[in-house]
Amino acid sequence: MTELDPTWADAIRNSKILLLQREIPEFVNIIAAKIAKEAGTMVILDVGGRDEPLSKELIQYIDIISPNETELERVIHKKGLETEEDIQREVDIFIRTNPHIKVLLKRGEHGSSIFYLQAGEITHLSKPAYSFADHPDLRLVDTTGAGDCFTGAFAVKMLEGSDYESALEFSNKVGFLCITKFGAGPSIPERADVERVFGK
């Protein structure tokens, strides 16, 4: 397979964002990402899925890459990132090597961060996770799908023209609500759920 069905290719070209993940073959992601890049469509890659390094060919087409801390080691080809300083140093190196990429890091109970190059310097913005202590009517049920919900929510906020700070806050809320229900599909919150728990 060297090209996508024309209907799929047209859908990508006519979209503002293409959100990819690694549970489909890498070569399909590469083909789709290349089409998106040529059309000016933003490409976001959620690194969840296959436990293997990313290809350089795919990386060249990605605008935002979204790993959790374990998956980050897969992205940068380095094990043992134990401290904040380790993460900051290696993300800086990765971005300076791939200056077109922004790193959207999912940090579980520690919240989320985005790193990107701006005016020659690495900019870093973080938002804390939400706590069950502040929401005693909710409880941790199942973490399945939380990362997918987070990255999908971030893509939604990018479509709406939000800044990174607002997008991180919203995505943290969505990821938090996801873990209060069982199952990857049933646990995906609606916007109304977010507004009910956190307000508009």
GROMACS .gro file of C-alpha atoms in nm:
model
  200
    1MET     CA    1   0.000   0.000   0.000
    2THR     CA    2   0.154   0.327  -0.113
    3GLU     CA    3  -0.149   0.556  -0.109
    4LEU     CA    4  -0.477   0.599   0.073
    5ASP     CA    5  -0.824   0.557  -0.070
    6PRO     CA    6  -0.898   0.888  -0.250
    7THR     CA    7  -1.199   0.950  -0.024
    8TRP     CA    8  -0.979   0.927   0.286
    9ALA     CA    9  -0.709   1.142   0.129
   10ASP     CA   10  -0.963   1.412   0.042
   11ALA     CA   11  -1.102   1.400   0.397
   12ILE     CA   12  -0.753   1.464   0.534
   13ARG     CA   13  -0.690   1.750   0.291
   14ASN     CA   14  -1.020   1.912   0.388
   15SER     CA   15  -0.957   1.885   0.763
   16LYS     CA   16  -0.784   2.130   0.994
   17ILE     CA   17  -0.630   1.861   1.217
   18LEU     CA   18  -0.529   1.498   1.162
   19LEU     CA   19  -0.499   1.304   1.489
   20LEU     CA   20  -0.294   0.986   1.457
   21GLN     CA   21  -0.203   0.705   1.698
   22ARG     CA   22   0.022   0.400   1.681
   23GLU     CA   23  -0.230   0.118   1.687
   24ILE     CA   24  -0.237   0.119   1.308
   25PRO     CA   25   0.063   0.037   1.086
   26GLU     CA   26   0.338   0.300   1.081
   27PHE     CA   27   0.340   0.318   0.701
   28VAL     CA   28  -0.029   0.419   0.703
   29ASN     CA   29   0.048   0.699   0.949
   30ILE     CA   30   0.333   0.815   0.725
   31ILE     CA   31   0.114   0.825   0.414
   32ALA     CA   32  -0.167   1.008   0.598
   33ALA     CA   33   0.070   1.254   0.768
   34LYS     CA   34   0.242   1.336   0.438
   35ILE     CA   35  -0.094   1.413   0.275
   36ALA     CA   36  -0.187   1.634   0.571
   37LYS     CA   37   0.144   1.819   0.570
   38GLU     CA   38   0.120   1.893   0.198
   39ALA     CA   39  -0.234   2.028   0.252
   40GLY     CA   40  -0.143   2.246   0.552
   41THR     CA   41  -0.341   2.026   0.792
   42MET     CA   42  -0.202   2.014   1.148
   43VAL     CA   43  -0.078   1.666   1.242
   44ILE     CA   44  -0.097   1.548   1.604
   45LEU     CA   45   0.048   1.208   1.696
   46ASP     CA   46  -0.056   1.032   2.016
   47VAL     CA   47   0.237   0.799   2.083
   48GLY     CA   48   0.025   0.534   2.257
   49GLY     CA   49   0.026   0.198   2.080
   50ARG     CA   50   0.322   0.001   1.948
   51ASP     CA   51   0.621  -0.016   2.183
   52GLU     CA   52   0.888   0.072   1.929
   53PRO     CA   53   1.082   0.383   1.825
   54LEU     CA   54   0.925   0.638   1.593
   55SER     CA   55   1.059   0.650   1.240
   56LYS     CA   56   1.240   0.965   1.128
   57GLU     CA   57   1.018   0.967   0.821
   58LEU     CA   58   0.705   1.003   1.033
   59ILE     CA   59   0.860   1.260   1.267
   60GLN     CA   60   0.923   1.501   0.979
   61TYR     CA   61   0.546   1.535   0.920
   62ILE     CA   62   0.435   1.577   1.284
   63ASP     CA   63   0.341   1.915   1.434
   64ILE     CA   64   0.253   1.802   1.788
   65ILE     CA   65   0.366   1.475   1.944
   66SER     CA   66   0.185   1.355   2.256
   67PRO     CA   67   0.357   1.089   2.470
   68ASN     CA   68   0.319   1.004   2.835
   69GLU     CA   69   0.641   0.987   3.037
   70THR     CA   70   0.702   0.619   2.952
   71GLU     CA   71   0.633   0.676   2.583
   72LEU     CA   72   0.865   0.977   2.586
   73GLU     CA   73   1.158   0.738   2.630
   74ARG     CA   74   1.044   0.567   2.309
   75VAL     CA   75   1.035   0.899   2.125
   76ILE     CA   76   1.382   1.015   2.229
   77HIS     CA   77   1.544   0.668   2.227
   78LYS     CA   78   1.665   0.700   2.584
   79LYS     CA   79   1.575   0.506   2.899
   80GLY     CA   80   1.574   0.609   3.264
   81LEU     CA   81   1.420   0.957   3.266
   82GLU     CA   82   1.370   0.979   3.640
   83THR     CA   83   1.381   1.348   3.728
   84GLU     CA   84   1.226   1.670   3.604
   85GLU     CA   85   1.574   1.776   3.494
   86ASP     CA   86   1.616   1.455   3.290
   87ILE     CA   87   1.287   1.515   3.111
   88GLN     CA   88   1.355   1.883   3.046
   89ARG     CA   89   1.704   1.814   2.912
   90GLU     CA   90   1.603   1.536   2.676
   91VAL     CA   91   1.291   1.714   2.548
   92ASP     CA   92   1.505   2.021   2.478
   93ILE     CA   93   1.748   1.810   2.277
   94PHE     CA   94   1.463   1.644   2.085
   95ILE     CA   95   1.300   1.976   1.997
   96ARG     CA   96   1.627   2.138   1.892
   97THR     CA   97   1.684   1.838   1.665
   98ASN     CA   98   1.324   1.862   1.535
   99PRO     CA   99   1.240   2.234   1.573
  100HIS     CA  100   0.907   2.201   1.391
  101ILE     CA  101   0.766   1.975   1.665
  102LYS     CA  102   0.587   2.065   1.986
  103VAL     CA  103   0.592   1.803   2.264
  104LEU     CA  104   0.261   1.764   2.451
  105LEU     CA  105   0.356   1.557   2.756
  106LYS     CA  106   0.095   1.365   2.956
  107ARG     CA  107   0.211   1.330   3.317
  108GLY     CA  108  -0.075   1.150   3.489
  109GLU     CA  109  -0.123   1.271   3.846
  110HIS     CA  110   0.131   1.546   3.778
  111GLY     CA  111  -0.078   1.707   3.504
  112SER     CA  112   0.051   1.796   3.160
  113SER     CA  113   0.310   2.011   2.985
  114ILE     CA  114   0.382   2.146   2.640
  115PHE     CA  115   0.731   2.226   2.514
  116TYR     CA  116   0.811   2.415   2.195
  117LEU     CA  117   1.072   2.637   2.035
  118GLN     CA  118   0.999   3.010   2.033
  119ALA     CA  119   1.248   3.276   1.925
  120GLY     CA  120   1.532   3.028   1.960
  121GLU     CA  121   1.444   2.924   2.315
  122ILE     CA  122   1.252   2.625   2.449
  123THR     CA  123   0.924   2.742   2.602
  124HIS     CA  124   0.764   2.520   2.863
  125LEU     CA  125   0.409   2.551   3.001
  126SER     CA  126   0.259   2.312   3.259
  127LYS     CA  127  -0.079   2.267   3.423
  128PRO     CA  128  -0.146   2.054   3.734
  129ALA     CA  129  -0.375   1.754   3.735
  130TYR     CA  130  -0.715   1.766   3.900
  131SER     CA  131  -0.753   1.590   4.235
  132PHE     CA  132  -1.018   1.360   4.377
  133ALA     CA  133  -0.970   1.545   4.706
  134ASP     CA  134  -1.138   1.843   4.538
  135HIS     CA  135  -1.414   1.624   4.391
  136PRO     CA  136  -1.518   1.381   4.669
  137ASP     CA  137  -1.824   1.271   4.472
  138LEU     CA  138  -1.595   1.115   4.209
  139ARG     CA  139  -1.352   0.825   4.237
  140LEU     CA  140  -1.083   0.654   4.033
  141VAL     CA  141  -1.238   0.364   3.841
  142ASP     CA  142  -1.035   0.286   3.528
  143THR     CA  143  -0.744   0.469   3.363
  144THR     CA  144  -0.803   0.308   3.022
  145GLY     CA  145  -0.832   0.570   2.751
  146ALA     CA  146  -0.732   0.869   2.964
  147GLY     CA  147  -0.440   0.959   2.740
  148ASP     CA  148  -0.654   0.931   2.427
  149CYS     CA  149  -0.920   1.154   2.583
  150PHE     CA  150  -0.656   1.408   2.681
  151THR     CA  151  -0.502   1.430   2.335
  152GLY     CA  152  -0.841   1.437   2.163
  153ALA     CA  153  -0.953   1.720   2.391
  154PHE     CA  154  -0.636   1.913   2.313
  155ALA     CA  155  -0.709   1.876   1.941
  156VAL     CA  156  -1.061   2.009   1.998
  157LYS     CA  157  -0.925   2.320   2.171
  158MET     CA  158  -0.677   2.375   1.888
  159LEU     CA  159  -0.969   2.361   1.643
  160GLU     CA  160  -1.147   2.622   1.854
  161GLY     CA  161  -0.846   2.853   1.842
  162SER     CA  162  -0.762   2.828   2.213
  163ASP     CA  163  -0.419   2.910   2.351
  164TYR     CA  164  -0.202   2.636   2.497
  165GLU     CA  165  -0.284   2.724   2.858
  166SER     CA  166  -0.660   2.690   2.804
  167ALA     CA  167  -0.610   2.375   2.599
  168LEU     CA  168  -0.402   2.210   2.872
  169GLU     CA  169  -0.659   2.298   3.140
  170PHE     CA  170  -0.948   2.159   2.934
  171SER     CA  171  -0.756   1.845   2.840
  172ASN     CA  172  -0.665   1.779   3.204
  173LYS     CA  173  -1.034   1.804   3.294
  174VAL     CA  174  -1.133   1.560   3.021
  175GLY     CA  175  -0.859   1.313   3.117
  176PHE     CA  176  -0.962   1.337   3.483
  177LEU     CA  177  -1.329   1.264   3.409
  178CYS     CA  178  -1.232   0.975   3.182
  179ILE     CA  179  -1.081   0.778   3.471
  180THR     CA  180  -1.404   0.796   3.672
  181LYS     CA  181  -1.580   0.541   3.446
  182PHE     CA  182  -1.509   0.193   3.310
  183GLY     CA  183  -1.411   0.129   2.950
  184ALA     CA  184  -1.226   0.318   2.679
  185GLY     CA  185  -1.543   0.415   2.490
  186PRO     CA  186  -1.805   0.469   2.762
  187SER     CA  187  -1.562   0.677   2.969
  188ILE     CA  188  -1.518   0.951   2.707
  189PRO     CA  189  -1.675   1.264   2.861
  190GLU     CA  190  -1.911   1.495   2.677
  191ARG     CA  191  -1.849   1.869   2.697
  192ALA     CA  192  -2.162   1.890   2.914
  193ASP     CA  193  -1.995   1.655   3.165
  194VAL     CA  194  -1.692   1.883   3.185
  195GLU     CA  195  -1.911   2.189   3.236
  196ARG     CA  196  -2.124   2.015   3.497
  197VAL     CA  197  -1.823   1.920   3.711
  198PHE     CA  198  -1.596   2.220   3.653
  199GLY     CA  199  -1.833   2.493   3.536
  200LYS     CA  200  -1.825   2.677   3.206
   0.00000   0.00000   0.00000
